[in-house]
Coordinates of N, CA and C in Angstrom, one line a residue:
X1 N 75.6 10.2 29.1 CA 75.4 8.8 29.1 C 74.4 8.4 28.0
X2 N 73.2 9.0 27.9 CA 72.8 9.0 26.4 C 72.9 9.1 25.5
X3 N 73.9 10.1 25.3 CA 74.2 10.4 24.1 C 75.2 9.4 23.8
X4 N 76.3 8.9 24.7 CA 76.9 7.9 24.4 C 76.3 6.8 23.6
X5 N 75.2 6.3 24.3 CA 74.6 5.5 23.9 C 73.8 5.5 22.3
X6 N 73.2 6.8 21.9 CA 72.8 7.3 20.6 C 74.3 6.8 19.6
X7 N 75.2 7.9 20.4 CA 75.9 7.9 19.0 C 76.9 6.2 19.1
X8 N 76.6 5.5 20.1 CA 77.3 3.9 19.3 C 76.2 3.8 18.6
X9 N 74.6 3.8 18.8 CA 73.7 3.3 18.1 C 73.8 3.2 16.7
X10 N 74.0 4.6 16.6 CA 73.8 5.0 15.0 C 75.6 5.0 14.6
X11 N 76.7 4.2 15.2 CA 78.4 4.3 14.7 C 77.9 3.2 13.5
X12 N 77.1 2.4 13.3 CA 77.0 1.3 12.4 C 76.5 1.8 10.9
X13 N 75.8 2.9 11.0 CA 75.3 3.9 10.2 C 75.4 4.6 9.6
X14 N 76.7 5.3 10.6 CA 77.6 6.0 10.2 C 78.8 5.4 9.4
X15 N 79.3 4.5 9.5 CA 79.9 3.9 8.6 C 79.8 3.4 7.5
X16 N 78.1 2.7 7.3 CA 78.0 2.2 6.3 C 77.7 3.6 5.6
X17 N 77.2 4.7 5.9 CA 76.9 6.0 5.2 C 78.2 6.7 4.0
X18 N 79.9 6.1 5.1 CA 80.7 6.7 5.0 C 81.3 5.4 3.5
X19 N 81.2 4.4 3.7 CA 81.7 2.9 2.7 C 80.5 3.3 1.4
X20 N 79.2 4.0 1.9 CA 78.7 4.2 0.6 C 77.8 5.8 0.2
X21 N 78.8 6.3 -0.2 CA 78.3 7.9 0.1 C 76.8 8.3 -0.7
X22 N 76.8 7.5 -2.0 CA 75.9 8.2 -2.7 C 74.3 7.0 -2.7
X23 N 74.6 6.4 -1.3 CA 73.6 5.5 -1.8 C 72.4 6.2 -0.8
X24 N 72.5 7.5 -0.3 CA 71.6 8.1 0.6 C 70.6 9.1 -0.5
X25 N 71.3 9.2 -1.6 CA 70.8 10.3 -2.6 C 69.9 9.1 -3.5
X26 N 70.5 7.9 -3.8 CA 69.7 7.0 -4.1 C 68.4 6.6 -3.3
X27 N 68.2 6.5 -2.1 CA 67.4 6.1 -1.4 C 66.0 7.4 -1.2
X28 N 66.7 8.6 -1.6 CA 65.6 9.7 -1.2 C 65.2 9.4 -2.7
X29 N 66.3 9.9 -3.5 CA 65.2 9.7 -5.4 C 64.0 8.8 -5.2
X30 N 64.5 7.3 -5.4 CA 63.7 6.0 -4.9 C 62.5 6.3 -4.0
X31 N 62.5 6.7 -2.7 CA 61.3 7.0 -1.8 C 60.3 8.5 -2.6
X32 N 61.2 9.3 -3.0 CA 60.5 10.3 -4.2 C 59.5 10.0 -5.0
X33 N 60.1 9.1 -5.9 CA 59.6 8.5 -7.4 C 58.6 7.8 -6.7
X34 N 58.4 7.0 -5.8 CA 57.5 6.2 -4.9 C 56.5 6.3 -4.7
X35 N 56.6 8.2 -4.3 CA 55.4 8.7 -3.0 C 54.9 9.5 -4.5
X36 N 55.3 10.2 -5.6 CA 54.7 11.0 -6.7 C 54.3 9.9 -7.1
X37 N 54.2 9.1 -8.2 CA 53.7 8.2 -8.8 C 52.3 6.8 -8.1
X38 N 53.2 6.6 -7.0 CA 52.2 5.7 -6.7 C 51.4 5.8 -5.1
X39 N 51.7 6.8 -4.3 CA 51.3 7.3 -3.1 C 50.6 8.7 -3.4
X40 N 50.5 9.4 -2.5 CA 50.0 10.6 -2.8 C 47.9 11.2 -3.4
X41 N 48.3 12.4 -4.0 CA 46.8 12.5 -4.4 C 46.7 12.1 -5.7
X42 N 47.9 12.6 -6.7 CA 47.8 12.7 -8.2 C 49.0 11.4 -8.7
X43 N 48.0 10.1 -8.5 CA 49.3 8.9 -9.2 C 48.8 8.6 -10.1
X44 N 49.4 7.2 -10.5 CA 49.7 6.8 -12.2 C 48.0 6.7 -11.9
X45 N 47.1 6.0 -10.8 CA 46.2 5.2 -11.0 C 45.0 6.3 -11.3
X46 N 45.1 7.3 -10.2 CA 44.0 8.7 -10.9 C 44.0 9.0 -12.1
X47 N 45.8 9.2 -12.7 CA 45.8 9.2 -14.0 C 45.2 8.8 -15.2
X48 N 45.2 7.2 -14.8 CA 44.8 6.5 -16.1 C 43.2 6.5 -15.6
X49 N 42.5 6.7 -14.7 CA 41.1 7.0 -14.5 C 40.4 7.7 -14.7
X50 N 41.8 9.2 -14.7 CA 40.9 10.1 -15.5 C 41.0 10.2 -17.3
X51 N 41.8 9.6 -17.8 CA 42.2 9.7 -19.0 C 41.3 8.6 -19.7
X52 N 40.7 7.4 -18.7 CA 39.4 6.5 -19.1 C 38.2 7.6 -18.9
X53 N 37.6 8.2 -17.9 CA 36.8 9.1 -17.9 C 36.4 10.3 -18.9
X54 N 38.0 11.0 -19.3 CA 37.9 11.1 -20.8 C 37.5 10.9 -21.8
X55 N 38.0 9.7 -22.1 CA 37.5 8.7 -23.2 C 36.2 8.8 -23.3
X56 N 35.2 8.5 -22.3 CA 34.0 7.7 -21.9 C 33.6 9.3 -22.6
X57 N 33.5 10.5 -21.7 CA 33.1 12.0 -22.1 C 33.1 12.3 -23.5
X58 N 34.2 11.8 -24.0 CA 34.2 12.7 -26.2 C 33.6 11.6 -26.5
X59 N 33.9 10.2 -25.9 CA 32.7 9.8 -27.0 C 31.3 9.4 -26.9
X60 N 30.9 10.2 -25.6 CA 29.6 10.8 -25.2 C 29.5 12.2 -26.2
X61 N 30.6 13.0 -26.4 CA 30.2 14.1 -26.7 C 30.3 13.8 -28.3
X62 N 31.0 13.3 -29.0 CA 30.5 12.6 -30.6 C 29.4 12.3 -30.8
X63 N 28.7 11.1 -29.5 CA 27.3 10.9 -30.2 C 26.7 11.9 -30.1
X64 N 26.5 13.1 -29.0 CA 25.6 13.8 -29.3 C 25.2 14.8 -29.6
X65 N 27.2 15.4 -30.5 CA 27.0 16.5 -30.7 C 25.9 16.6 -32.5
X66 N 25.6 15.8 -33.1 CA 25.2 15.4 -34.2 C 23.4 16.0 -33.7
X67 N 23.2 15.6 -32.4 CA 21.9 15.7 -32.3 C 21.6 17.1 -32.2
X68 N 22.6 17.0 -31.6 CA 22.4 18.8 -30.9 C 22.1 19.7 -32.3
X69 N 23.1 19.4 -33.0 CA 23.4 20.8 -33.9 C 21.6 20.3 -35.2
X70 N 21.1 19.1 -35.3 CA 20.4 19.3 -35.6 C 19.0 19.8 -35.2
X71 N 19.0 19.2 -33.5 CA 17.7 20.2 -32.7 C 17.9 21.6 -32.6
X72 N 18.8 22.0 -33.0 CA 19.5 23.7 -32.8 C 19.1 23.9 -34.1
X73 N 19.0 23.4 -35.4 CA 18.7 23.8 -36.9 C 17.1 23.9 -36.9
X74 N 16.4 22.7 -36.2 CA 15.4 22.5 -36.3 C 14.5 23.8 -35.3
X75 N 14.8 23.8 -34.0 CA 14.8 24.8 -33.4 C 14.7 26.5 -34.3
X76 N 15.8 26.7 -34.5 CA 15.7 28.1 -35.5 C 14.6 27.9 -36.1
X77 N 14.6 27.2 -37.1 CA 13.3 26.6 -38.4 C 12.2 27.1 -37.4
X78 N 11.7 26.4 -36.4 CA 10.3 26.8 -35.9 C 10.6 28.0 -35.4
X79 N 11.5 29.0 -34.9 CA 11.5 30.7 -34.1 C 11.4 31.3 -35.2
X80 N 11.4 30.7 -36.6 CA 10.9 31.6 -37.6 C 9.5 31.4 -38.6
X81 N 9.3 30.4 -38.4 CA 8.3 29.8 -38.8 C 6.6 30.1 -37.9
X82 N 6.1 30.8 -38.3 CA 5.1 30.7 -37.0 C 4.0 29.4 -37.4
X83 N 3.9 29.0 -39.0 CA 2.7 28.0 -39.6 C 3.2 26.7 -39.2
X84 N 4.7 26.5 -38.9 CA 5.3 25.3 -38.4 C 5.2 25.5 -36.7
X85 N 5.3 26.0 -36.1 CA 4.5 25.8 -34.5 C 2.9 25.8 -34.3
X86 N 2.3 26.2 -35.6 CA 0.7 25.3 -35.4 C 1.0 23.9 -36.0
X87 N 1.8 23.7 -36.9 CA 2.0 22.4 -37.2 C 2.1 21.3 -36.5
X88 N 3.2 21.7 -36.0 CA 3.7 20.8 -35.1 C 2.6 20.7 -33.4
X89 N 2.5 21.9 -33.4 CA 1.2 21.6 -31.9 C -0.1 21.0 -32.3
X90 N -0.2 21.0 -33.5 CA -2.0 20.2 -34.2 C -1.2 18.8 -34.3
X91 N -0.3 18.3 -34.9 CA 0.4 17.1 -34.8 C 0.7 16.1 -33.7
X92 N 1.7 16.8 -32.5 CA 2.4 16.2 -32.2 C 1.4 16.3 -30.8
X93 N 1.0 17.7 -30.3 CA 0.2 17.7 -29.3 C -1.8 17.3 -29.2
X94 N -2.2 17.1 -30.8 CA -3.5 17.3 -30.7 C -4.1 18.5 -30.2
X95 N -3.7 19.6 -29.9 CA -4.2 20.7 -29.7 C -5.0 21.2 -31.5
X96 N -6.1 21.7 -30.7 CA -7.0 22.6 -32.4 C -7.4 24.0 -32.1
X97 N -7.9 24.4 -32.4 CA -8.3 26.0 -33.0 C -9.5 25.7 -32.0
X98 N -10.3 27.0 -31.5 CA -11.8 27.0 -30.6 C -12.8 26.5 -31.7
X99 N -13.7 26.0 -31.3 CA -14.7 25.4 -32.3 C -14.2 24.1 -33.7
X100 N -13.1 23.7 -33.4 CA -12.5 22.8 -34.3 C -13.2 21.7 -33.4
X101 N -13.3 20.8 -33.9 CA -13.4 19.5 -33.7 C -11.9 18.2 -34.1
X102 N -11.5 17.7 -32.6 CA -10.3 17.0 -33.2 C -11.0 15.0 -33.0
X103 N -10.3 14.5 -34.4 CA -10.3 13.1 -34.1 C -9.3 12.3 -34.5
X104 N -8.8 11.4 -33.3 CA -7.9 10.3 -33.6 C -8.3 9.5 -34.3
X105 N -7.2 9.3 -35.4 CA -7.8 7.7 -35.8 C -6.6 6.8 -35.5
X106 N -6.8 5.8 -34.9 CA -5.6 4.7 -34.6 C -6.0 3.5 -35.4
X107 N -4.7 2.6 -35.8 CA -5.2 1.4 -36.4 C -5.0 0.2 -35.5
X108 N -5.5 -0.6 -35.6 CA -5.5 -2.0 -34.2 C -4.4 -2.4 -33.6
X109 N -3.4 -1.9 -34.9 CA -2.2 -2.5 -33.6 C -1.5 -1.4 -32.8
X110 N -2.6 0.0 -32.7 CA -1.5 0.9 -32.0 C -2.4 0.8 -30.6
X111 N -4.0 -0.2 -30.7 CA -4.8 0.0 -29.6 C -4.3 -1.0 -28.5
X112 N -3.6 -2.3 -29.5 CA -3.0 -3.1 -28.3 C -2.5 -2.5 -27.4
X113 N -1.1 -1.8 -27.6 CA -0.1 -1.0 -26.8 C -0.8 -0.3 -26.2

């Protein structure tokens, strides 16, 4: 009795299946192309998000590869240099020698700030 029932259910189905054979192979492509592209983990929209995130990365990595390769030149320069790391520590840090005497001189407009 059920089954009777199933299969009138689905005789309407079966016919239109039978009047159009290849429109079931259409209907899976279609729900395919659907679920890859725009459903799923990896769609068009991750896509183009990560291919903007890209973008954003090289040309983070342009500006700063310029800096880099010169703090890396400059770097070397002082691991060979030993008169240029007192230089730069009497300069940049005010550090002096024991018995030195150190003095700032500032001019008025660096006392504002």
């Amino acid at each position: 009795m059920i089954t009777n029932v199933v299969k009138e259910g689905l005789r309407p189905l079966r016919d239109f299946n039978r009047r159009h054979p290849s429109l079931r192979y259409i209907a899976v492509g279609l729900a395919t192309v659907v679920f890859c592209f725009f459903l799923g983990e990896r769609t068009v929209f991750s896509y183009l998000g990560h291919m903007k995130r890209k973008a954003f990365l090289q040309k983070e990595y342009n500006y700063y590869r310029p800096r880099y390769e010169a703090d890396s030149a400059r770097l070397s320069e002082i691991k060979d240099n030993p008169e240029l790391i007192e230089h730069i520590a009497r300069e940049k840090y005010y550090m002096h020698a024991p018995g030195e005497e150190l003095f700032i001189i500032t001019t008025p407009s660096e006392d504002k700030e």
